[in-house]
Coordinates of C-alpha atoms and ligand atoms in Angstrom, one line a residue:
X1 CA 8.1 -15.3 -5.2
X2 CA 6.4 -15.7 -1.8
X3 CA 3.0 -14.4 -0.2
X4 CA 3.9 -11.5 2.5
X5 CA 3.5 -12.5 6.1
X6 CA 4.9 -10.4 8.9
X7 CA 7.4 -13.0 9.8
X8 CA 10.5 -10.2 9.6
X9 CA 10.8 -6.5 9.5
X10 CA 10.1 -6.4 5.4
X11 CA 11.7 -3.3 4.0
X12 CA 9.4 -0.9 1.8
X13 CA 10.8 1.1 -0.8
X14 CA 9.1 3.9 -2.3
X15 CA 9.1 5.3 -6.0
X16 CA 12.8 6.5 -5.9
X17 CA 14.5 3.9 -4.2
X18 CA 12.7 1.1 -6.4
X19 CA 13.6 2.9 -9.2
X20 CA 17.1 3.1 -7.9
X21 CA 17.2 -0.7 -7.3
X22 CA 15.8 -1.3 -10.7
X23 CA 18.6 0.4 -12.4
X24 CA 21.2 -1.3 -10.1
X25 CA 19.6 -5.1 -11.1
X26 CA 19.0 -4.1 -14.6
X27 CA 22.9 -3.3 -15.1
X28 CA 24.2 -6.4 -13.8
X29 CA 22.0 -8.5 -16.3
X30 CA 21.4 -8.8 -20.0
X31 CA 19.1 -6.3 -21.9
X32 CA 15.4 -7.2 -21.0
X33 CA 16.0 -9.7 -18.7
X34 CA 14.7 -8.4 -15.7
X35 CA 11.4 -7.5 -17.7
X36 CA 11.3 -11.2 -18.5
X37 CA 11.6 -12.1 -15.0
X38 CA 8.8 -10.0 -13.8
X39 CA 6.7 -11.4 -16.9
X40 CA 7.7 -15.1 -15.7
X41 CA 6.8 -14.3 -12.2
X42 CA 3.8 -13.0 -12.9
X43 CA 2.3 -15.7 -15.4
X44 CA 3.4 -18.0 -12.6
X45 CA 1.6 -16.6 -9.9
X46 CA -1.6 -16.1 -12.1
X47 CA -1.7 -20.0 -12.9
X48 CA -0.8 -20.7 -9.4
X49 CA -3.8 -18.7 -8.3
X50 CA -6.2 -20.0 -11.0
X51 CA -5.0 -23.2 -12.5
X52 CA -8.1 -24.2 -14.4
X53 CA -8.9 -20.6 -15.7
X54 CA -8.3 -20.5 -19.7
X55 CA -9.0 -16.8 -20.5
X56 CA -6.6 -14.6 -19.2
X57 CA -7.4 -11.0 -19.8
X58 CA -4.0 -9.0 -19.7
X59 CA -4.8 -5.5 -19.7
X60 CA -1.2 -3.9 -20.5
X61 CA -0.9 0.1 -20.2
X62 CA 1.9 2.4 -22.2
X63 CA 4.8 1.8 -20.1
X64 CA 7.0 -0.9 -18.6
X65 CA 4.3 -2.2 -16.2
X66 CA 2.3 -3.1 -19.6
X67 CA 5.6 -4.7 -20.7
X68 CA 5.6 -7.0 -17.8
X69 CA 2.0 -7.9 -18.8
X70 CA 3.1 -8.6 -22.5
X71 CA 5.9 -10.8 -21.1
X72 CA 3.5 -12.6 -18.9
X73 CA 1.1 -13.3 -22.1
X74 CA 4.0 -15.5 -23.6
X75 CA 4.2 -17.7 -20.8
X76 CA 0.7 -18.0 -20.7
X77 CA 0.4 -18.8 -24.2
X78 CA 3.3 -21.3 -24.2
X79 CA 1.4 -23.1 -21.2
X80 CA -1.7 -23.5 -23.4
X81 CA -3.5 -20.8 -21.9
X82 CA -5.7 -18.1 -24.0
X83 CA -3.9 -14.9 -23.3
X84 CA -6.3 -12.2 -24.3
X85 CA -4.1 -8.9 -24.3
X86 CA -5.5 -5.4 -24.6
X87 CA -2.9 -3.1 -24.9
X88 CA -3.5 0.9 -24.5
X89 CA 0.4 1.6 -25.5
X90 CA 1.6 3.8 -28.4
X91 CA 4.3 1.7 -30.1
X92 CA 6.5 4.8 -30.9
X93 CA 6.5 6.0 -27.4
X94 CA 7.3 2.9 -25.4
X95 CA 10.2 2.6 -22.9
X96 CA 13.0 0.3 -24.6
X97 CA 12.0 -2.8 -22.6
X98 CA 8.4 -3.1 -23.1
X99 CA 8.9 -2.3 -27.2
X100 CA 11.2 -5.5 -26.9
X101 CA 8.3 -7.3 -25.2
X102 CA 5.8 -5.8 -28.1
X103 CA 8.1 -7.3 -30.5
X104 CA 8.1 -10.5 -29.0
X105 CA 4.3 -10.8 -28.5
X106 CA 4.0 -9.8 -32.3
X107 CA 6.6 -12.4 -33.2
X108 CA 4.7 -15.2 -31.4
X109 CA 1.6 -14.2 -33.3
X110 CA -0.4 -12.9 -30.1
X111 CA -3.3 -10.7 -31.0
X112 CA -3.4 -7.3 -29.4
X113 CA -6.8 -6.0 -29.0
X114 CA -7.7 -2.1 -28.2
X115 CA -10.7 -3.0 -26.0
X116 CA -11.3 -5.8 -23.2
X117 CA -12.4 -9.1 -24.2
X118 CA -15.9 -10.3 -24.1
X119 CA -15.8 -12.9 -20.9
X120 CA -12.4 -13.9 -19.2
X121 CA -11.4 -16.1 -16.4
X122 CA -8.8 -13.9 -14.7
X123 CA -7.7 -10.6 -15.2
X124 CA -4.0 -9.4 -14.8
X125 CA -3.8 -5.3 -14.4
X126 CA -0.7 -4.5 -16.1
X127 CA -2.0 -0.9 -16.8
X128 CA 0.2 1.4 -14.6
X129 CA 2.8 0.6 -11.7
X130 CA 5.6 3.0 -10.4
X131 CA 4.8 5.6 -13.1
X132 CA 1.3 6.0 -12.6
X133 CA 1.0 9.8 -12.8
X134 CA -2.5 11.2 -12.6
X135 CA -6.0 9.9 -11.8
X136 CA -7.2 7.1 -14.3
X137 CA -9.4 8.8 -17.1
X138 CA -10.6 7.4 -20.4
X139 CA -10.1 4.1 -21.6
X140 CA -7.7 3.3 -19.0
X141 CA -10.6 4.1 -16.3
X142 CA -13.4 2.0 -18.3
X143 CA -10.9 -0.9 -18.3
X144 CA -10.1 -0.7 -14.6
X145 CA -13.8 -0.4 -13.8
X146 CA -14.3 -3.6 -16.0
X147 CA -11.8 -5.4 -14.1
X148 CA -13.4 -4.3 -10.9
X149 CA -17.0 -5.3 -11.7
X150 CA -15.8 -8.5 -13.7
X151 CA -16.4 -11.1 -11.1
X152 CA -13.3 -12.8 -11.5
X153 CA -9.9 -12.7 -9.7
X154 CA -7.7 -9.3 -10.4
X155 CA -3.6 -9.8 -9.9
X156 CA -2.3 -6.5 -10.0
X157 CA 1.4 -6.5 -11.4
X158 CA 3.5 -4.4 -8.9
X159 CA 0.8 -1.9 -8.0
X160 CA -2.7 -1.9 -8.2
X161 CA -3.1 0.7 -11.4
X162 CA -3.6 3.9 -10.1
X163 CA -2.2 3.3 -6.8
X164 CA 0.6 5.7 -5.4
X165 CA 3.7 3.5 -4.1
X166 CA 5.0 5.9 -1.7
X167 CA 1.4 6.8 0.1
X168 CA -1.1 4.6 -0.8
X169 CA -3.3 7.1 -2.3
X170 CA -5.2 7.1 -5.6
X171 CA -7.9 5.2 -6.6
X172 CA -8.1 2.5 -9.7
X173 CA -8.1 -0.9 -9.7
X174 CA -9.0 -3.0 -6.9
X175 CA -7.0 -6.4 -7.0
X176 CA -7.8 -9.5 -5.2
X177 CA -3.9 -10.3 -5.2
X178 CA -0.7 -8.0 -5.9
X179 CA 2.4 -9.3 -7.0
X180 CA 5.1 -6.2 -5.7
X181 CA 8.2 -7.0 -7.9
X182 CA 11.9 -5.7 -7.0
X183 CA 10.4 -4.1 -3.6
X184 CA 7.6 -3.9 -1.4
X185 CA 6.1 -0.5 -1.7
X186 CA 4.9 1.3 1.4
X187 CA 1.6 2.4 -0.6
X188 CA 0.4 -1.0 -0.6
X189 CA 0.3 -1.3 3.3
X190 CA -1.2 2.0 4.3
X191 CA -4.2 4.4 3.7
X192 CA -6.3 3.1 0.7
X193 CA -3.7 0.5 -0.4
X194 CA -4.7 -2.6 1.6
X195 CA -8.2 -2.6 0.2
X196 CA -6.7 -1.8 -3.4
X197 CA -4.0 -4.6 -3.3
X198 CA -5.7 -7.8 -1.7
X199 CA -3.5 -10.3 -0.9
X200 CA 0.3 -9.3 -1.5
X201 CA 2.8 -11.6 -3.1
X202 CA 6.4 -10.5 -3.7
X203 CA 9.3 -11.2 -6.0
X204 CA 12.6 -9.6 -5.7
X205 CA 13.8 -10.7 -9.1
X206 CA 17.2 -11.0 -8.0
X207 CA 17.4 -7.4 -6.6
X208 CA 19.5 -6.8 -3.5
X209 CA 17.2 -5.0 -1.1
X210 CA 19.7 -4.2 1.2
X211 CA 21.5 -1.7 -1.2
X212 CA 18.9 0.8 -0.9
X213 CA 17.7 2.3 2.3
X214 CA 14.1 1.4 2.9
X215 CA 11.3 4.2 3.4
X216 CA 9.8 1.8 6.2
X217 CA 9.4 -1.5 7.3
X218 CA 6.5 -3.7 8.5
X219 CA 6.1 -4.6 11.7
X220 CA 6.9 -8.2 12.4
X221 CA 5.3 -10.5 14.7
X222 CA 6.8 -9.9 18.2
X223 CA 8.3 -12.7 20.0
X224 CA 6.9 -13.8 23.6
X225 CA 7.5 -11.7 26.4
X226 CA 8.7 -14.5 28.7
X227 CA 7.8 -14.1 32.3
X228 CA 10.2 -15.8 34.7
X229 CA 9.2 -18.2 37.5
X230 CA 10.6 -16.3 40.0
X231 CA 8.7 -12.9 39.2
X232 CA 6.3 -10.7 41.2
X233 CA 3.9 -8.1 40.3
X234 CA 6.6 -5.2 40.8
X235 CA 8.3 -6.5 37.9
X236 CA 6.1 -6.0 35.5
X237 CA 5.6 -2.1 36.2
X238 CA 2.8 0.0 37.3
X239 CA 0.5 1.8 34.8
X240 CA -1.8 5.1 35.5
X241 CA -4.7 5.9 33.5
X242 CA -5.5 9.5 34.0
X243 CA -8.8 10.6 32.0
X244 CA -12.4 9.9 32.3
X245 CA -13.7 13.5 32.6
X246 CA -17.6 13.7 33.9
X247 CA -19.6 11.1 31.6
X248 CA -16.4 9.8 29.8
X249 CA -15.1 7.3 32.6
X250 CA -15.7 4.2 30.5
X251 CA -12.9 5.3 28.2
X252 CA -10.3 5.3 30.8
X253 CA -11.6 2.4 32.2
X254 CA -11.0 0.5 28.8
X255 CA -7.6 1.9 28.8
X256 CA -7.2 0.6 32.5
X257 CA -8.5 -2.7 31.4
X258 CA -6.4 -3.1 28.4
X259 CA -3.1 -2.2 30.6
X260 CA -4.1 -5.1 32.9
X261 CA -4.8 -7.8 30.4
X262 CA -1.7 -6.8 28.6
X263 CA 0.3 -7.8 31.4
X264 CA 0.9 -4.7 33.8
X265 CA 1.6 -5.7 37.4
X266 CA -0.8 -2.7 39.1
X267 CA -3.1 -0.5 37.2
X268 CA -4.3 2.6 38.7
X269 CA -7.2 4.9 37.5
X270 CA -7.6 8.4 38.2
X271 CA -10.8 9.6 37.2
X272 CA -11.3 13.5 36.3
X273 CA -14.7 13.2 36.8
X274 CA -17.2 11.5 39.1
X275 CA -15.5 9.5 41.9
X276 CA -16.4 5.4 41.6
X277 CA -15.6 3.1 44.8
X278 CA -15.1 0.2 42.7
X279 CA -15.0 -0.9 38.6
X280 CA -18.0 -3.4 38.5
X281 CA -16.7 -6.4 37.0
X282 CA -12.9 -5.3 37.2
X283 CA -12.1 -5.2 40.8
X284 CA -8.4 -5.5 40.1
X285 CA -8.3 -1.7 39.0
X286 CA -7.3 0.7 41.6
X287 CA -9.5 3.9 41.7
X288 CA -7.2 6.8 43.1
X289 CA -7.4 10.7 43.0
X290 CA -5.0 11.5 40.4
X291 CA -3.2 14.1 42.7
X292 CA -2.1 11.4 44.8
X293 CA -0.5 9.0 42.2
X294 CA 3.3 9.0 42.1
X295 CA 3.5 9.3 38.2
X296 CA 7.1 9.4 38.2
X297 CA 7.2 5.8 39.1
X298 CA 4.5 4.5 36.7
X299 CA 4.0 4.3 32.9
X300 CA 1.2 6.9 32.5
X301 CA -1.6 7.0 30.0
X302 CA -3.2 10.0 29.8
X303 CA -6.1 11.6 28.0
X304 CA -8.6 8.5 27.3
X305 CA -12.2 10.5 27.7
X306 CA -10.3 13.3 29.3
X307 CA -12.4 16.1 27.8
X308 CA -11.3 19.6 28.8
X309 CA -10.5 18.7 32.2
X310 CA -7.4 17.0 31.2
X311 CA -5.8 20.4 30.4
X312 CA -5.4 21.1 34.0
X313 CA -3.5 18.0 34.6
X314 CA -1.2 18.0 31.7
X315 CA 1.5 20.3 33.2
X316 CA 2.4 17.8 36.0
X317 CA 2.0 14.6 33.8
X318 CA 4.3 16.1 31.3
X319 CA 6.7 17.1 34.0
X320 CA 6.6 14.1 35.9
X321 CA 5.9 11.0 34.2
X322 CA 8.8 8.9 32.7
X323 CA 7.0 6.8 30.4
X324 CA 3.9 8.5 29.0
X325 CA 1.1 7.6 26.4
X326 CA -0.7 10.6 25.5
X327 CA -4.3 9.9 23.6
X328 CA -7.5 11.7 22.4
X329 CA -8.2 14.8 24.9
X330 CA -4.6 15.1 25.6
X331 CA -3.6 15.4 22.4
X332 CA -6.1 18.0 21.4
X333 CA -5.2 20.1 24.5
X334 CA -1.5 19.9 23.3
X335 CA -2.8 21.1 19.7
X336 CA -4.7 23.7 21.3
X337 CA -2.3 25.1 23.6
X338 CA 1.6 26.1 22.9
X339 CA 2.0 26.5 26.5
X340 CA 2.2 22.8 26.7
X341 CA 4.9 22.5 24.0
X342 CA 8.1 23.2 25.7
X343 CA 7.2 20.8 28.7
X344 CA 6.8 18.2 25.8
X345 CA 10.1 19.2 24.1
X346 CA 12.0 19.0 27.5
X347 CA 11.1 15.3 27.9
X348 CA 13.6 13.6 25.6
X349 CA 16.5 15.6 27.1
X350 CA 15.5 14.2 30.6
X351 CA 15.5 10.5 29.1
X352 CA 11.9 10.3 29.2
X353 CA 9.7 8.6 26.7
X354 CA 6.5 10.1 24.9
X355 CA 4.0 8.0 22.6
X356 CA 1.2 10.2 21.2
X357 CA -1.4 8.3 19.3
X358 CA -3.4 10.5 17.1
X359 CA -6.2 9.3 14.6
X360 CA -6.0 11.3 11.5
X361 CA -8.0 14.4 12.9
X362 CA -6.1 14.4 16.0
X363 CA -2.8 14.2 13.7
X364 CA -4.4 17.0 11.8
X365 CA -4.9 19.3 14.8
X366 CA -1.2 18.5 15.8
X367 CA 0.4 19.4 12.6
X368 CA -2.0 22.5 11.9
X369 CA -3.2 20.7 8.4
X370 CA -6.1 19.1 7.2
X371 CA -7.1 15.4 7.6
X372 CA -7.0 14.9 4.0
X373 CA -3.5 16.2 4.2
X374 CA -2.5 13.8 6.6
X375 CA -4.2 10.9 5.2
X376 CA -2.6 11.8 1.7
X377 CA 0.8 10.7 2.8
X378 CA 0.5 9.1 6.0
X379 CA 4.3 8.3 6.6
X380 CA 5.4 11.6 6.2
X381 CA 2.6 13.0 8.5
X382 CA 3.5 10.5 11.2
X383 CA 7.2 11.5 10.8
X384 CA 6.6 15.1 10.8
X385 CA 4.9 14.6 14.2
X386 CA 7.8 12.6 15.6
X387 CA 10.0 15.3 14.4
X388 CA 7.9 18.3 15.7
X389 CA 7.3 17.0 19.3
X390 CA 10.3 14.3 19.5
X391 CA 8.5 11.4 20.5
X392 CA 7.1 8.3 19.1
X393 CA 4.3 9.1 17.0
X394 CA 1.4 6.8 16.4
X395 CA -0.7 7.5 13.4
X396 CA -3.7 5.2 13.5
X397 CA -5.9 3.7 11.0
X398 CA -5.7 1.2 8.2
X399 CA -2.1 0.4 8.1
X400 CA -0.9 2.3 11.4
X401 CA 2.5 3.9 11.0
X402 CA 4.7 4.2 14.0
X403 CA 7.5 7.0 13.7
X404 CA 10.2 8.6 15.8
X405 CA 13.1 10.5 15.0
X406 CA 16.1 9.2 13.2
X407 CA 14.4 5.7 12.8
X408 CA 12.9 4.1 9.7
X409 CA 9.2 4.1 10.4
X410 CA 7.0 1.0 11.0
X411 CA 3.9 0.2 9.3
X412 CA 1.4 -2.4 11.0
X413 CA 0.1 -5.0 8.8
X414 CA -2.6 -6.2 11.5
X415 CA -5.9 -5.0 12.0
X416 CA -9.5 -4.3 10.1
X417 CA -12.1 -2.3 10.1
X418 CA -13.6 -4.0 12.8
X419 CA -11.5 -2.0 15.0
X420 CA -13.9 1.1 13.8
X421 CA -16.0 1.1 16.4
X422 CA -15.7 3.3 19.7
X423 CA -13.4 2.6 22.5
X424 CA -10.4 0.7 20.5
X425 CA -8.4 3.4 20.5
X426 CA -8.5 3.5 24.4
X427 CA -7.8 0.0 24.3
X428 CA -4.5 0.7 22.4
X429 CA -3.5 3.5 24.9
X430 CA -3.8 1.2 27.9
X431 CA -1.6 -1.6 25.8
X432 CA 1.1 0.7 25.1
X433 CA 1.3 2.3 28.9
X434 CA 1.6 -1.5 30.0
X435 CA 4.7 -2.4 27.4
X436 CA 6.2 0.9 28.6
X437 CA 5.9 -0.2 32.2
X438 CA 7.4 -3.2 31.5
X439 CA 10.3 -1.4 30.4
X440 CA 10.4 -1.8 26.6
X441 CA 11.9 0.9 24.6
X442 CA 9.3 3.3 23.5
X443 CA 9.5 2.8 19.9
X444 CA 9.7 -1.0 19.9
X445 CA 6.6 -1.0 22.7
X446 CA 4.5 0.8 20.3
X447 CA 5.0 -1.0 17.2
X448 CA 5.0 -4.3 19.0
X449 CA 1.8 -3.0 20.6
X450 CA -0.1 -1.9 17.4
X451 CA 0.6 -5.3 15.8
X452 CA -0.7 -7.0 19.0
X453 CA -3.9 -4.7 18.9
X454 CA -4.6 -5.6 15.4
X455 CA -3.8 -9.4 15.8
X456 CA -6.2 -9.4 18.6
X457 CA -8.9 -8.1 16.1
X458 CA -7.8 -10.6 13.3
X459 CA -8.2 -13.6 15.3
X460 CA -11.5 -12.3 16.3
X461 CA -14.2 -15.0 16.1
X462 CA -16.6 -14.8 13.2
X463 CA -20.0 -13.9 14.0
X464 CA -19.2 -12.2 17.1
X465 CA -19.1 -8.5 17.2
X466 CA -15.8 -6.8 18.2
X467 CA -16.6 -4.3 21.2
X468 CA -13.4 -2.3 22.6
X469 CA -14.5 -3.8 26.3
X470 CA -14.0 -7.1 24.9
X471 CA -11.1 -6.5 22.9
X472 CA -9.2 -4.9 26.0
X473 CA -10.1 -8.5 27.8
X474 CA -8.7 -10.5 24.6
X475 CA -5.3 -8.9 25.1
X476 CA -2.4 -10.8 26.8
X477 CA 1.2 -10.4 27.4
X478 CA 1.5 -13.4 25.6
X479 CA -0.5 -12.7 22.7
X480 CA 1.8 -13.5 19.9
X481 CA 2.0 -17.0 21.3
X482 CA -1.5 -17.7 20.8
X483 CA -2.7 -20.1 18.0
X484 CA -4.7 -18.8 15.4
X485 CA -3.6 -15.4 14.8
X486 CA -4.6 -14.5 10.9
X487 CA -1.6 -13.4 9.0
X488 CA -3.1 -9.7 8.5
X489 CA -1.5 -9.0 5.1
Ligands
LIG501 N1 12.4 -1.8 -16.9 C1 12.4 -3.1 -16.3 O1 12.9 -3.7 -16.6 C2 11.4 -3.6 -15.2 C3 10.3 -2.7 -15.2 N2 9.1 -3.0 -14.3 C4 8.0 -2.3 -14.0 O2 7.7 -1.2 -14.9 C5 6.9 -0.5 -13.9 C6 7.3 0.9 -14.1 O3 7.4 1.4 -15.8 P1 7.2 3.0 -16.2 O4 8.4 3.6 -15.5 O5 7.6 2.6 -17.5 O6 5.6 3.3 -15.7 P2 4.5 2.8 -15.8 O7 3.8 2.4 -14.4 O8 4.2 1.4 -16.9 O9 3.6 4.0 -16.4 C7 4.4 4.9 -17.2 C8 3.4 5.0 -18.7 O10 2.3 5.3 -18.2 C9 1.5 6.6 -18.5 N3 1.0 7.2 -17.6 C10 0.8 7.5 -16.3 N4 -0.2 8.0 -15.5 C11 -1.3 7.6 -16.1 C12 -2.7 8.1 -16.4 N5 -3.3 8.2 -15.4 N6 -3.2 7.5 -17.4 C13 -3.1 7.2 -18.7 N7 -1.4 7.2 -18.5 C14 -0.7 7.1 -17.7 C15 2.9 7.6 -18.6 O11 2.5 8.8 -19.5 P3 3.1 10.2 -19.4 O12 2.9 10.4 -17.9 O13 4.4 10.1 -19.6 O14 2.4 10.7 -20.4 C16 4.0 6.4 -19.1 O15 3.8 6.0 -20.5 C17 7.0 -0.9 -12.8 O16 6.0 -0.4 -12.1 C18 7.0 -2.5 -13.2 O17 5.6 -3.0 -13.5 C19 9.7 -4.1 -13.2 O18 8.8 -5.0 -13.6 C20 11.1 -4.8 -13.3 C21 11.6 -4.7 -14.5
LIG502 N1 -10.3 0.2 9.0 C1 -9.3 0.0 10.2 N2 -8.4 -0.8 9.9 C2 -7.3 -1.1 10.8 N3 -7.4 -0.4 12.0 C3 -8.2 0.1 12.2 C4 -9.3 0.5 11.1 N4 -10.2 1.4 11.6 C5 -9.5 1.9 13.2 N5 -8.5 0.9 13.3 C6 -8.0 0.8 14.6 O1 -8.9 1.3 15.7 C7 -8.5 2.1 16.8 C8 -9.4 3.2 16.8 O2 -8.8 4.5 17.6 P1 -9.7 5.6 17.8 O3 -10.0 6.1 16.1 O4 -8.7 6.6 18.6 O5 -10.8 5.2 18.4 P2 -11.7 5.4 19.8 O6 -11.2 7.0 20.1 O7 -13.3 5.3 19.5 O8 -11.2 4.7 20.8 C9 -6.9 2.7 16.2 O9 -6.0 1.4 16.8 C10 -7.2 2.3 14.9 O10 -5.8 2.3 14.3
LIG503 K1 -0.5 -2.7 -12.3

């Protein structure tokens, strides 16, 4: 058992993959052994998290998730703790493993209540796991609310009850800790999952994770991009930012600043609005008329603050830039104008890379769907975008998803709601363009870029507000090398 940190590309398995691994692992073990392992693991983590707690409330549901809780109760009792078991099951309808656990609990003389205890020091949520099929209601919803408002730590067994393993959808228990069993589930890391799950721990219970293809992977902390001593600015590539319609120059300048701080050799900024001779405080940026830029020789970030003006430049951008990040208004223009789609679709055949960086509303426009539908299954939405436009799709938000055709998608473990402030998306677009300019593969650049963007926010000093301008300046090509990156999950 271990706490999850982004030290490797952890495989994430959804409901179907987890069930297949459960069946495969259980088949190689004596009956009930897997659930006994699960219960022991839960009890050990509870004890480690709250060594001085006495009264452990175990809220156990009607299936095998509840069985895990019953097994944990046996261990806590053996260790001299007071397990307070509330059980919502029907003995006549229990699956066999949970049935065996119930008999063992009864044989141990542990009482089973049908209501929560009056008081407790620590709560264990074993109401629902993979079998969660509909919103919580009735007593189950009441018990979940009791845990949420109890003022004690809450350890969720496998999943916070009510949360979808596949999507991170659905509410219910809001745990302080989650012990994911057998597999790590994607729903813990994106959408509402991060808020519901708290700190994530994992025990594979002996499963061979490689036996089932993952639904996604967690982005690991990138290594350092070394800069040889014998190098010059031309080696790190040029970035052009095309955007900044009248009144929106700031967005383009934020992207350009981010590209500069993320290590691009030279950064050009083509504002589609009012001309500006020099950027105050950022003399390194080179302002150019967009028509004069040799887009074929640069990585281009297009759209940041581009307004309606960006529509006119997109045909040339799409048919000349070899490495391209499309953000914000460029995405809205693509969504609104099907005439641009063939230009986008032609890029992969020419060996050119494209990264789309929509937030959920922009993704919804591109997919012709509602924002809620995009958020309801962020992995599927990002994959649909990548497949439809044959590019790398970065679906932003809590647990950013990075997808590409034929690839296992990434989920980003870094970043917090401190990033929910204007302009941080422009910063990401500039950062990604810098990595493309350095010659990185687009899927890798997108994954590593979103990780570093979020990590820069994670290490933000307490008491200092995060602004997009300051975030851009906090980026560095060596960001992953800096001390003090808070592990983001
Ligand atoms: N087998 C093993 O050895 C191991 C199993 N493991 C554990 O098993 C878990 C999966 O167990 P599971 O498949 O039994 O599903 P589980 O989450 O307990 O729920 C199913 C029950 O809940 C009910 N129900 C659903 N929604 C509801 C709602 N809203 N409100 C009320 N009821 C609702 C549903 O009823 P139904 O929908 O059929 O009416 C059914 O009765 C997995 O997450 C892991 O913890 C692992 O530890 C490894 C060892
Ligand atoms: N709650 C959150 N948790 C993690 N990251 C977030 C959160 N909210 C926003 N972000 C990140 O902040 C950035 C915001 O981008 P975007 O919505 O395009 O903003 P803007 O248009 O103002 O630049 C994205 O990288 C997104 O993933
Ligand atoms: K649970």
